[in-house]
XYZ file of C-alpha atoms in Angstrom:
337
model
C -61.922 5.978 15.358
C -60.408 9.115 16.977
C -60.274 12.101 14.610
C -57.012 14.100 14.337
C -56.990 17.485 16.057
C -57.732 20.127 13.417
C -57.891 23.985 13.486
C -60.049 26.326 11.518
C -61.074 25.212 7.955
C -60.040 21.693 8.564
C -56.328 22.508 8.819
C -54.212 20.394 11.264
C -53.824 22.169 14.573
C -50.657 22.623 16.538
C -49.093 19.426 17.752
C -49.546 18.697 21.409
C -46.928 17.137 23.646
C -48.911 14.199 25.237
C -46.628 14.229 28.307
C -47.718 17.784 29.157
C -51.222 16.491 29.772
C -50.038 14.025 32.471
C -50.921 15.143 36.052
C -47.517 14.164 37.426
C -45.937 16.649 35.060
C -48.332 19.478 35.494
C -48.594 19.324 39.324
C -45.211 20.818 39.860
C -43.204 17.705 40.225
C -39.652 18.137 38.804
C -39.059 16.525 35.385
C -35.907 15.185 33.773
C -35.937 18.161 31.343
C -35.816 20.547 34.302
C -32.954 18.551 35.877
C -31.059 18.600 32.647
C -31.292 22.432 32.341
C -29.089 22.641 35.472
C -26.111 21.627 33.232
C -26.778 24.650 31.047
C -26.146 27.055 33.890
C -23.415 29.638 33.462
C -20.170 28.096 34.647
C -18.190 29.743 37.338
C -15.765 32.489 36.409
C -12.343 30.959 35.719
C -9.540 31.728 38.126
C -5.819 31.532 37.564
C -4.089 28.207 38.188
C -0.684 28.974 36.838
C 2.076 31.601 37.463
C 2.213 34.555 39.782
C -1.599 35.056 39.765
C -2.150 31.566 41.106
C 0.542 32.088 43.771
C -1.175 35.325 44.940
C -4.519 33.559 45.214
C -2.951 30.813 47.240
C -1.040 33.334 49.447
C -4.344 35.116 50.323
C -6.148 31.885 51.060
C -8.468 32.617 48.059
C -9.538 36.088 49.310
C -8.047 37.540 46.142
C -9.339 35.752 43.068
C -7.703 36.690 39.780
C -8.589 35.651 36.149
C -6.095 33.561 34.211
C -3.310 35.569 32.513
C -2.734 35.690 28.787
C -0.215 32.824 28.823
C -2.527 30.480 30.890
C -5.479 31.304 28.573
C -3.434 30.370 25.478
C -2.187 27.238 27.173
C -5.716 26.069 27.993
C -6.937 26.911 24.452
C -4.054 24.757 23.050
C -4.998 21.908 25.373
C -8.623 22.141 24.336
C -7.561 22.071 20.688
C -5.532 18.891 21.253
C -8.310 17.231 23.124
C -11.129 17.889 20.726
C -12.999 15.104 18.962
C -11.609 14.613 15.483
C -14.563 12.470 14.435
C -12.630 9.311 13.535
C -9.136 7.926 12.863
C -6.611 10.544 11.873
C -3.040 10.090 10.488
C -0.307 12.725 10.814
C 2.737 12.089 8.652
C 6.136 13.699 9.333
C 8.363 14.144 6.357
C 11.776 15.469 5.098
C 13.932 13.359 2.813
C 17.028 14.546 4.487
C 18.435 12.549 7.441
C 18.901 14.474 10.614
C 15.971 16.799 9.906
C 14.112 16.069 13.172
C 11.444 13.637 11.794
C 11.722 10.984 14.495
C 11.973 13.440 17.331
C 8.960 15.314 16.066
C 6.905 12.094 15.846
C 7.883 11.157 19.432
C 7.203 14.636 20.873
C 3.855 14.892 19.110
C 2.740 11.437 20.195
C 3.899 12.233 23.741
C 2.008 15.495 23.791
C -1.235 14.152 22.317
C -0.994 11.105 24.600
C -0.499 13.216 27.662
C -3.370 15.674 26.960
C -5.752 13.106 25.389
C -5.025 10.047 27.556
C -3.848 7.451 25.105
C -5.091 5.718 21.936
C -1.964 7.262 20.211
C 0.487 5.293 18.081
C 3.917 6.392 16.707
C 4.681 4.196 13.770
C 8.136 4.028 12.021
C 7.358 3.634 8.373
C 10.994 3.701 7.328
C 11.570 1.446 4.319
C 14.776 0.015 5.862
C 16.463 0.697 9.201
C 14.707 3.268 11.384
C 15.534 4.919 14.745
C 12.112 5.614 16.198
C 12.436 2.385 18.363
C 15.883 3.435 19.568
C 14.687 6.923 20.653
C 11.647 5.491 22.402
C 11.440 3.746 25.841
C 12.076 0.020 25.717
C 9.419 -2.518 26.438
C 9.334 -6.217 27.434
C 9.959 -7.225 23.793
C 11.998 -5.858 20.832
C 9.644 -6.909 18.014
C 9.240 -4.609 15.059
C 6.911 -4.101 12.093
C 8.651 -6.988 10.379
C 7.460 -9.391 13.060
C 3.944 -7.961 12.732
C 4.050 -8.566 8.990
C 5.098 -12.095 9.502
C 2.145 -12.675 11.840
C -0.477 -10.739 9.966
C -2.745 -13.840 9.763
C -3.413 -13.401 13.502
C -5.167 -10.159 12.781
C -6.947 -10.788 9.487
C -10.698 -10.603 9.485
C -12.230 -10.327 12.917
C -9.120 -11.813 14.580
C -6.903 -9.929 16.903
C -7.393 -8.061 20.213
C -5.532 -5.203 21.787
C -3.725 -7.737 24.012
C -2.424 -9.457 20.893
C -1.195 -6.159 19.439
C 0.724 -5.442 22.634
C 3.114 -8.181 21.486
C 4.193 -5.937 18.566
C 3.985 -2.312 19.840
C 6.038 -0.807 22.680
C 4.180 0.883 25.507
C 5.655 4.243 26.438
C 4.480 4.450 30.048
C 4.107 8.089 31.199
C 4.161 9.101 27.547
C 0.676 7.591 27.186
C 1.261 6.258 23.666
C 2.655 3.220 21.842
C 5.443 2.729 19.315
C 5.565 0.425 16.311
C 9.148 0.273 15.447
C 10.708 -0.419 11.976
C 13.381 -3.063 11.519
C 16.380 -1.961 13.470
C 18.838 -4.177 11.639
C 21.227 -2.571 9.132
C 20.777 -5.596 6.956
C 16.956 -5.583 6.726
C 15.291 -7.703 4.065
C 12.838 -6.637 1.390
C 11.467 -3.130 1.146
C 7.980 -2.495 2.489
C 5.368 -2.279 -0.174
C 2.252 -0.084 -0.479
C 0.012 -3.089 0.232
C 1.937 -3.933 3.314
C 1.522 -0.435 4.587
C -2.238 -0.495 3.902
C -2.688 -3.815 5.664
C -0.776 -2.759 8.745
C -2.644 0.540 8.828
C -6.064 -1.286 8.703
C -5.013 -3.356 11.745
C -3.749 -0.577 13.975
C -6.677 1.645 13.048
C -8.866 -0.825 15.076
C -7.107 0.147 18.287
C -5.899 3.769 17.823
C -7.565 7.063 17.151
C -4.461 9.014 16.147
C -1.539 7.699 14.315
C 1.902 9.602 13.837
C 3.911 8.154 10.940
C 7.642 8.608 10.729
C 8.953 8.320 7.190
C 12.202 7.404 5.471
C 14.281 9.412 3.126
C 13.165 7.877 -0.137
C 10.210 9.736 -1.603
C 9.905 7.135 -4.387
C 9.549 4.156 -1.957
C 6.107 2.543 -2.228
C 5.447 2.705 1.562
C 6.432 6.442 1.516
C 3.938 7.129 -1.240
C 1.275 4.981 0.454
C 1.783 7.068 3.643
C 1.191 10.223 1.772
C -2.045 8.939 0.246
C -3.375 8.111 3.685
C -2.344 11.450 5.342
C -4.759 13.783 6.953
C -2.167 16.245 8.275
C 1.308 16.712 6.905
C 4.074 17.919 9.182
C 7.395 19.109 7.531
C 10.395 19.115 9.782
C 13.803 20.817 9.214
C 16.715 22.111 11.205
C 17.331 25.868 10.938
C 19.913 25.250 8.171
C 19.643 26.103 4.483
C 20.484 22.540 3.392
C 17.765 20.945 5.599
C 15.248 23.612 4.490
C 16.080 23.330 0.790
C 15.537 19.516 0.887
C 12.166 20.104 2.505
C 11.266 22.752 -0.220
C 12.226 20.362 -2.967
C 10.065 17.685 -1.414
C 7.153 20.141 -1.421
C 7.722 20.671 -5.173
C 7.521 16.885 -5.655
C 4.265 16.659 -3.686
C 2.712 19.554 -5.553
C 3.773 18.122 -8.946
C 2.231 14.750 -8.010
C -1.166 16.401 -7.383
C -0.965 16.855 -3.508
C -1.209 20.720 -3.540
C -3.861 20.768 -0.819
C -1.780 18.569 1.445
C 1.140 20.946 1.157
C -1.025 24.104 1.687
C -2.494 22.651 4.858
C 0.818 21.383 6.187
C 2.545 22.547 9.408
C 6.245 23.407 9.124
C 8.495 22.837 12.232
C 11.883 24.463 12.329
C 14.198 23.026 15.057
C 16.667 25.457 16.530
C 20.356 24.742 17.009
C 22.285 25.595 20.166
C 23.178 29.012 18.698
C 21.556 31.125 16.080
C 25.019 32.084 14.642
C 25.209 31.688 10.867
C 21.641 30.674 10.208
C 19.238 32.459 7.953
C 16.029 31.850 9.953
C 13.892 34.783 8.475
C 14.362 33.401 4.905
C 13.346 29.957 5.929
C 10.283 31.203 7.823
C 9.225 33.356 4.941
C 9.559 30.505 2.397
C 7.524 27.963 4.273
C 5.026 30.549 5.547
C 4.201 31.273 1.885
C 3.733 27.585 1.159
C 2.292 25.885 4.232
C -0.458 26.732 6.802
C 1.818 27.421 9.726
C 5.483 27.693 10.667
C 6.539 27.061 14.235
C 9.949 26.983 15.999
C 10.981 24.116 18.206
C 13.591 25.276 20.824
C 16.976 23.573 21.291
C 16.898 20.808 23.925
C 20.100 19.200 25.083
C 18.276 15.974 25.934
C 16.982 15.724 22.376
C 20.345 16.404 20.990
C 22.000 13.691 23.012
C 20.333 10.858 20.997
C 19.174 9.083 24.145
C 15.656 7.694 24.589
C 13.145 10.441 25.390
C 10.928 10.831 28.434
C 8.269 13.503 28.530
C 8.910 14.239 32.178
C 12.578 14.907 31.540
C 11.970 17.598 28.928
C 12.210 21.263 29.976
C 8.964 23.243 30.529
C 9.888 25.394 27.517
C 10.173 22.411 25.247
C 6.923 20.885 26.442
C 5.072 24.253 25.989
C 6.499 24.780 22.461
C 5.503 21.218 21.425
C 1.958 21.746 22.801
C 1.771 24.846 20.626
C 2.885 22.752 17.613
C 0.483 19.939 18.565
C -2.388 22.468 18.680
C -1.531 23.662 15.184
C -1.518 20.040 14.046
C -4.855 19.399 15.666
C -6.412 22.433 14.024
C -5.877 20.646 10.689
C -7.491 17.500 11.886
């Protein structure tokens, strides 16, 4: 029987890597470890790809090489934040009990931004207890099914049943947006209210196919599915227009959440203030101060005529300023995930 290697006084000696004793390693032949070290080499110095710096480089055929400017550096940092690995399923819930506060638009623009920068596996879900507008503002698909149809056919997905192809019969693909929409009932005469258990069952199903879920909510904070969405939230987003009535409704909702034991959710929330066509007669500094004191971040969303039109939204039709602003908002959301 071979005795273990020992040092002085019978103590175990240093461990020896048996592979280092092999002649094909010690004779100078490259190893896999040596090959892998090549990936640790210092990357090339970054050069500008946006703006005047990039144009100058192109104009000199690369003879003049400039580092990215501050704006480009911030843009790339925001993209990296949005693209990072969250370590599992994450739910972002967008709330404000007041109608017209920008919840649906925020859900769509966040889903578009994450879908564009991450490449899919993103769902925008209208969890409105009655009639919702998410499906109306999204691009149409080959079907008009809603969450009600999915609830009726839940047996198709229970247990190990259900594939992504089956789910495509209920969600609406958004093409260039690189995300899907699960619409709420679009009838003004919808049936029974959604329950907490219905929300949980639907969430369990969609979580098999998506890494990131953006939930649009209704205006009734006492509704079971509204409360269930709060309980499942990883990152809260509060939307409001830059008006005192919209901001006050959001502030009262934060009071409700804090009183119901969700203080941490409120403190980590991101507040988004949507700007009107003109800043006349708005008290923006007071709104920013209030929500900056209560939530993790306050960001402004610029006015966009396309958004204000009420028509379905396409990412490519948005202005560059709107896309950049929502990337900044998406990065702040991603930071909390």
